[in-house]
């Protein structure tokens, strides 16, 4: 029914998640396409971040969470016993709502991931740092100050640094949880343009509270309500011609 | 009077002036107390250093102590001070950091761990002489080793362990959760996150703790008197850990109260100056890497 052009990369099937007794995700099923931007929208507390965190298993660290159902990425079940979460997280990078660089130099921030995964050669690291910073459109601003503390950057620069840090480990998927909500309009625009460029190489899943942002940037949009998927379709279709009454109410600003 | 009244009638004047008065009063009190404390500390340091430092010479720092004649040095005692300090830090830093990291990162949040935490806190404020008595029971009586450098160092390590554990735990806990998440999201293991993020970020707090503990250990006397004794082997560079373990701080007490050398007063003054000077030095030396680091990170 949905006109999804490219191939599915992430397949979520009948996913239920409980925080203790609280049922946070209810029977979520969706196919997230490869090399495209998929946006999650919905009112606060509806489970967008929770679903995002199931994709790189960051929920594993929250005590008392229980998960049912199946998620496969590229055909592999990410909750099966053989899975090594570190390898999974290397393949599924994440950018957080608040920029969170380490109190280290710009260079060391970007090189952090590659070093974790065993790259020691200075030459190789230099190369990765440069290409990652270029991909994140930060290189020209920081190339002369790589040894400076990352904390000396502005909020927007820090967030682009975090994106550079995430792509330095060469992931397949990039999860962005309201990555622009702490930023000014200009930095936001830069990050949106960046996302547009990155989608040729990465599968991007972004959570956003800003419906204009979802409409501007994403190819597919998912609308959530109380832990359930209400509607999942091409962004244009969802915003111009929603199938569900609740979607229409939400995007026309009648609630949420 | 009338002028004063108009100001008081002004809608913004009354509250502002009262608050400003309080503010001024508070600021003044804080300044006065602060300055008095600083002056007191500087005066104390000056008194101690002024009496001893000018009379110091290498012969005193390096020389062997004498029991009867004038002109004895403190060489072996000074050596013991450093030797005992280093052994005790070698034991207490790894153990204290390990248990602090365990409590902050791995310990389950249950009643038993809560109880352990209370015990650690309690032990951190137990008088040092209790640890000395413990050292006697363990090394002198049970193991029958006599009064030794090793016994003194290990007892000192026990004394410092709770403080180091506490300080490490607090420092690690103070690292923002977002930084941990960032590290995990890049695919690091727990160990990698601890080594590459938590410890470097917490290092400032941990080093402050180590400084505190090292200074205290260097000046500690009760534990050493009970476990290391009041004499040294009397010769320089005696690395045998089973030699008697009196340190400079113990010697200071010893010459003042027990010794029969005629120049006891002079030795005490000089020893006190050396002690204070070295404790200050320890604090500076441990901080230099932090200064360099924070300059880099600005
Ligand atoms: N660690 C947790 N423990 C218990 N409940 C949680 C936890 N995290 C989230 N929840 C609950 O799960 C629900 C979904 O939370 P989630 O953070 O996924 O919402 P969200 O859609 O991202 O909201 P927002 O847009 O405000 O970020 C909320 O009702 C929240 O209270
Ligand atoms: Mg959220």
PDB file of C-alpha atoms in Angstrom, chain B residues 2-134:
ATOM      1  CA  UNK B   2      12.372  64.538  55.395  1.00  0.00           C
ATOM      2  CA  UNK B   3      14.839  63.529  52.713  1.00  0.00           C
ATOM      3  CA  UNK B   4      15.201  60.144  54.359  1.00  0.00           C
ATOM      4  CA  UNK B   5      11.446  59.797  54.460  1.00  0.00           C
ATOM      5  CA  UNK B   6      10.976  60.462  50.774  1.00  0.00           C
ATOM      6  CA  UNK B   7      13.509  57.791  49.927  1.00  0.00           C
ATOM      7  CA  UNK B   8      11.710  55.350  52.226  1.00  0.00           C
ATOM      8  CA  UNK B   9       8.390  56.190  50.559  1.00  0.00           C
ATOM      9  CA  UNK B  10       9.737  55.465  47.158  1.00  0.00           C
ATOM     10  CA  UNK B  11       8.080  52.254  45.923  1.00  0.00           C
ATOM     11  CA  UNK B  12      11.354  50.543  45.129  1.00  0.00           C
ATOM     12  CA  UNK B  13      13.537  52.002  47.848  1.00  0.00           C
ATOM     13  CA  UNK B  14      12.407  50.228  50.999  1.00  0.00           C
ATOM     14  CA  UNK B  15      12.878  46.622  50.001  1.00  0.00           C
ATOM     15  CA  UNK B  16      15.946  47.298  48.015  1.00  0.00           C
ATOM     16  CA  UNK B  17      17.724  49.043  50.845  1.00  0.00           C
ATOM     17  CA  UNK B  18      16.940  46.292  53.338  1.00  0.00           C
ATOM     18  CA  UNK B  19      18.135  43.617  50.950  1.00  0.00           C
ATOM     19  CA  UNK B  20      21.166  45.637  50.114  1.00  0.00           C
ATOM     20  CA  UNK B  21      21.955  46.096  53.766  1.00  0.00           C
ATOM     21  CA  UNK B  22      21.714  42.344  54.336  1.00  0.00           C
ATOM     22  CA  UNK B  23      23.750  41.708  51.269  1.00  0.00           C
ATOM     23  CA  UNK B  24      26.463  44.122  52.385  1.00  0.00           C
ATOM     24  CA  UNK B  25      26.478  42.757  55.901  1.00  0.00           C
ATOM     25  CA  UNK B  26      26.795  39.202  54.646  1.00  0.00           C
ATOM     26  CA  UNK B  27      29.527  40.099  52.174  1.00  0.00           C
ATOM     27  CA  UNK B  28      31.457  41.918  54.878  1.00  0.00           C
ATOM     28  CA  UNK B  29      31.151  39.047  57.331  1.00  0.00           C
ATOM     29  CA  UNK B  30      32.306  36.534  54.721  1.00  0.00           C
ATOM     30  CA  UNK B  31      35.260  38.743  53.782  1.00  0.00           C
ATOM     31  CA  UNK B  32      36.313  39.333  57.367  1.00  0.00           C
ATOM     32  CA  UNK B  33      36.059  35.663  58.322  1.00  0.00           C
ATOM     33  CA  UNK B  34      37.854  34.639  55.141  1.00  0.00           C
ATOM     34  CA  UNK B  35      40.692  37.080  55.624  1.00  0.00           C
ATOM     35  CA  UNK B  36      41.095  36.141  59.296  1.00  0.00           C
ATOM     36  CA  UNK B  37      41.312  32.460  58.397  1.00  0.00           C
ATOM     37  CA  UNK B  38      43.846  33.068  55.662  1.00  0.00           C
ATOM     38  CA  UNK B  39      45.947  35.287  57.945  1.00  0.00           C
ATOM     39  CA  UNK B  40      45.801  32.677  60.685  1.00  0.00           C
ATOM     40  CA  UNK B  41      46.956  29.925  58.338  1.00  0.00           C
ATOM     41  CA  UNK B  42      49.720  32.025  56.829  1.00  0.00           C
ATOM     42  CA  UNK B  43      50.894  33.103  60.281  1.00  0.00           C
ATOM     43  CA  UNK B  44      50.979  29.497  61.430  1.00  0.00           C
ATOM     44  CA  UNK B  45      52.958  28.416  58.382  1.00  0.00           C
ATOM     45  CA  UNK B  46      55.276  31.364  58.811  1.00  0.00           C
ATOM     46  CA  UNK B  47      55.921  30.596  62.471  1.00  0.00           C
ATOM     47  CA  UNK B  48      56.736  26.976  61.742  1.00  0.00           C
ATOM     48  CA  UNK B  49      58.830  27.563  58.645  1.00  0.00           C
ATOM     49  CA  UNK B  50      60.574  30.671  59.991  1.00  0.00           C
ATOM     50  CA  UNK B  51      61.949  28.809  62.993  1.00  0.00           C
ATOM     51  CA  UNK B  52      63.161  25.780  61.111  1.00  0.00           C
ATOM     52  CA  UNK B  53      63.909  26.522  57.460  1.00  0.00           C
ATOM     53  CA  UNK B  54      66.831  28.988  57.903  1.00  0.00           C
ATOM     54  CA  UNK B  55      68.704  26.492  60.080  1.00  0.00           C
ATOM     55  CA  UNK B  56      68.333  23.626  57.653  1.00  0.00           C
ATOM     56  CA  UNK B  57      71.346  22.154  55.918  1.00  0.00           C
ATOM     57  CA  UNK B  58      72.034  18.994  53.947  1.00  0.00           C
ATOM     58  CA  UNK B  59      73.795  17.473  56.953  1.00  0.00           C
ATOM     59  CA  UNK B  60      70.547  17.557  58.888  1.00  0.00           C
ATOM     60  CA  UNK B  61      68.362  16.258  56.052  1.00  0.00           C
ATOM     61  CA  UNK B  62      70.802  13.536  55.130  1.00  0.00           C
ATOM     62  CA  UNK B  63      72.505  12.759  58.433  1.00  0.00           C
ATOM     63  CA  UNK B  64      71.920   9.867  60.770  1.00  0.00           C
ATOM     64  CA  UNK B  65      70.095  10.537  64.029  1.00  0.00           C
ATOM     65  CA  UNK B  66      72.012  10.379  67.277  1.00  0.00           C
ATOM     66  CA  UNK B  67      70.658   9.247  70.612  1.00  0.00           C
ATOM     67  CA  UNK B  68      73.001  11.122  72.911  1.00  0.00           C
ATOM     68  CA  UNK B  69      75.219  13.640  71.155  1.00  0.00           C
ATOM     69  CA  UNK B  70      74.301  16.926  69.610  1.00  0.00           C
ATOM     70  CA  UNK B  71      73.968  17.448  65.860  1.00  0.00           C
ATOM     71  CA  UNK B  72      72.018  14.356  64.812  1.00  0.00           C
ATOM     72  CA  UNK B  73      70.226  14.377  61.458  1.00  0.00           C
ATOM     73  CA  UNK B  74      66.927  12.942  60.280  1.00  0.00           C
ATOM     74  CA  UNK B  75      68.028  11.222  57.055  1.00  0.00           C
ATOM     75  CA  UNK B  76      66.705   7.710  57.684  1.00  0.00           C
ATOM     76  CA  UNK B  77      63.491   9.094  59.184  1.00  0.00           C
ATOM     77  CA  UNK B  78      62.837  11.317  56.208  1.00  0.00           C
ATOM     78  CA  UNK B  79      63.598   8.361  53.985  1.00  0.00           C
ATOM     79  CA  UNK B  80      61.163   6.219  55.966  1.00  0.00           C
ATOM     80  CA  UNK B  81      58.486   8.901  55.642  1.00  0.00           C
ATOM     81  CA  UNK B  82      58.650   8.694  51.864  1.00  0.00           C
ATOM     82  CA  UNK B  83      59.112   4.941  51.810  1.00  0.00           C
ATOM     83  CA  UNK B  84      56.100   4.319  54.046  1.00  0.00           C
ATOM     84  CA  UNK B  85      54.041   6.891  52.136  1.00  0.00           C
ATOM     85  CA  UNK B  86      54.832   5.356  48.765  1.00  0.00           C
ATOM     86  CA  UNK B  87      54.133   1.781  49.866  1.00  0.00           C
ATOM     87  CA  UNK B  88      50.877   2.810  51.514  1.00  0.00           C
ATOM     88  CA  UNK B  89      49.751   4.757  48.429  1.00  0.00           C
ATOM     89  CA  UNK B  90      50.715   1.861  46.168  1.00  0.00           C
ATOM     90  CA  UNK B  91      48.346  -0.276  48.210  1.00  0.00           C
ATOM     91  CA  UNK B  92      45.556   2.181  48.921  1.00  0.00           C
ATOM     92  CA  UNK B  93      45.190   3.986  45.563  1.00  0.00           C
ATOM     93  CA  UNK B  94      44.435   0.909  43.445  1.00  0.00           C
ATOM     94  CA  UNK B  95      42.233  -0.678  46.122  1.00  0.00           C
ATOM     95  CA  UNK B  96      40.437   2.558  46.977  1.00  0.00           C
ATOM     96  CA  UNK B  97      39.826   3.467  43.354  1.00  0.00           C
ATOM     97  CA  UNK B  98      38.673  -0.036  42.531  1.00  0.00           C
ATOM     98  CA  UNK B  99      36.170  -0.114  45.368  1.00  0.00           C
ATOM     99  CA  UNK B 100      35.007   3.433  44.623  1.00  0.00           C
ATOM    100  CA  UNK B 101      34.422   2.508  40.985  1.00  0.00           C
ATOM    101  CA  UNK B 102      32.655  -0.665  42.060  1.00  0.00           C
ATOM    102  CA  UNK B 103      30.311   1.259  44.358  1.00  0.00           C
ATOM    103  CA  UNK B 104      29.607   3.915  41.732  1.00  0.00           C
ATOM    104  CA  UNK B 105      29.244   1.726  38.665  1.00  0.00           C
ATOM    105  CA  UNK B 106      28.609  -1.915  39.458  1.00  0.00           C
ATOM    106  CA  UNK B 107      27.097  -2.252  42.931  1.00  0.00           C
ATOM    107  CA  UNK B 108      23.396  -3.104  42.877  1.00  0.00           C
ATOM    108  CA  UNK B 109      21.135  -0.598  44.600  1.00  0.00           C
ATOM    109  CA  UNK B 110      20.112  -2.713  47.575  1.00  0.00           C
ATOM    110  CA  UNK B 111      20.155  -2.539  51.368  1.00  0.00           C
ATOM    111  CA  UNK B 112      23.375  -4.507  51.723  1.00  0.00           C
ATOM    112  CA  UNK B 113      25.328  -2.091  49.526  1.00  0.00           C
ATOM    113  CA  UNK B 114      23.712   0.792  51.405  1.00  0.00           C
ATOM    114  CA  UNK B 115      25.021  -0.735  54.611  1.00  0.00           C
ATOM    115  CA  UNK B 116      28.514  -1.113  53.112  1.00  0.00           C
ATOM    116  CA  UNK B 117      28.428   2.536  52.099  1.00  0.00           C
ATOM    117  CA  UNK B 118      27.578   3.580  55.671  1.00  0.00           C
ATOM    118  CA  UNK B 119      30.432   1.431  56.955  1.00  0.00           C
ATOM    119  CA  UNK B 120      32.895   3.046  54.563  1.00  0.00           C
ATOM    120  CA  UNK B 121      31.738   6.473  55.608  1.00  0.00           C
ATOM    121  CA  UNK B 122      32.071   5.519  59.261  1.00  0.00           C
ATOM    122  CA  UNK B 123      35.535   4.062  58.780  1.00  0.00           C
ATOM    123  CA  UNK B 124      36.642   7.281  57.088  1.00  0.00           C
ATOM    124  CA  UNK B 125      36.127   9.138  60.341  1.00  0.00           C
ATOM    125  CA  UNK B 126      37.449   6.544  62.808  1.00  0.00           C
ATOM    126  CA  UNK B 127      40.385   7.954  64.848  1.00  0.00           C
ATOM    127  CA  UNK B 128      43.690   6.857  63.367  1.00  0.00           C
ATOM    128  CA  UNK B 129      44.870   5.256  66.610  1.00  0.00           C
ATOM    129  CA  UNK B 130      42.222   2.568  66.146  1.00  0.00           C
ATOM    130  CA  UNK B 131      43.895   1.611  62.879  1.00  0.00           C
ATOM    131  CA  UNK B 132      47.178   1.587  64.794  1.00  0.00           C
ATOM    132  CA  UNK B 133      45.745  -0.887  67.295  1.00  0.00           C
ATOM    133  CA  UNK B 134      44.467  -2.983  64.423  1.00  0.00           C
TER     134      UNK B 134
END
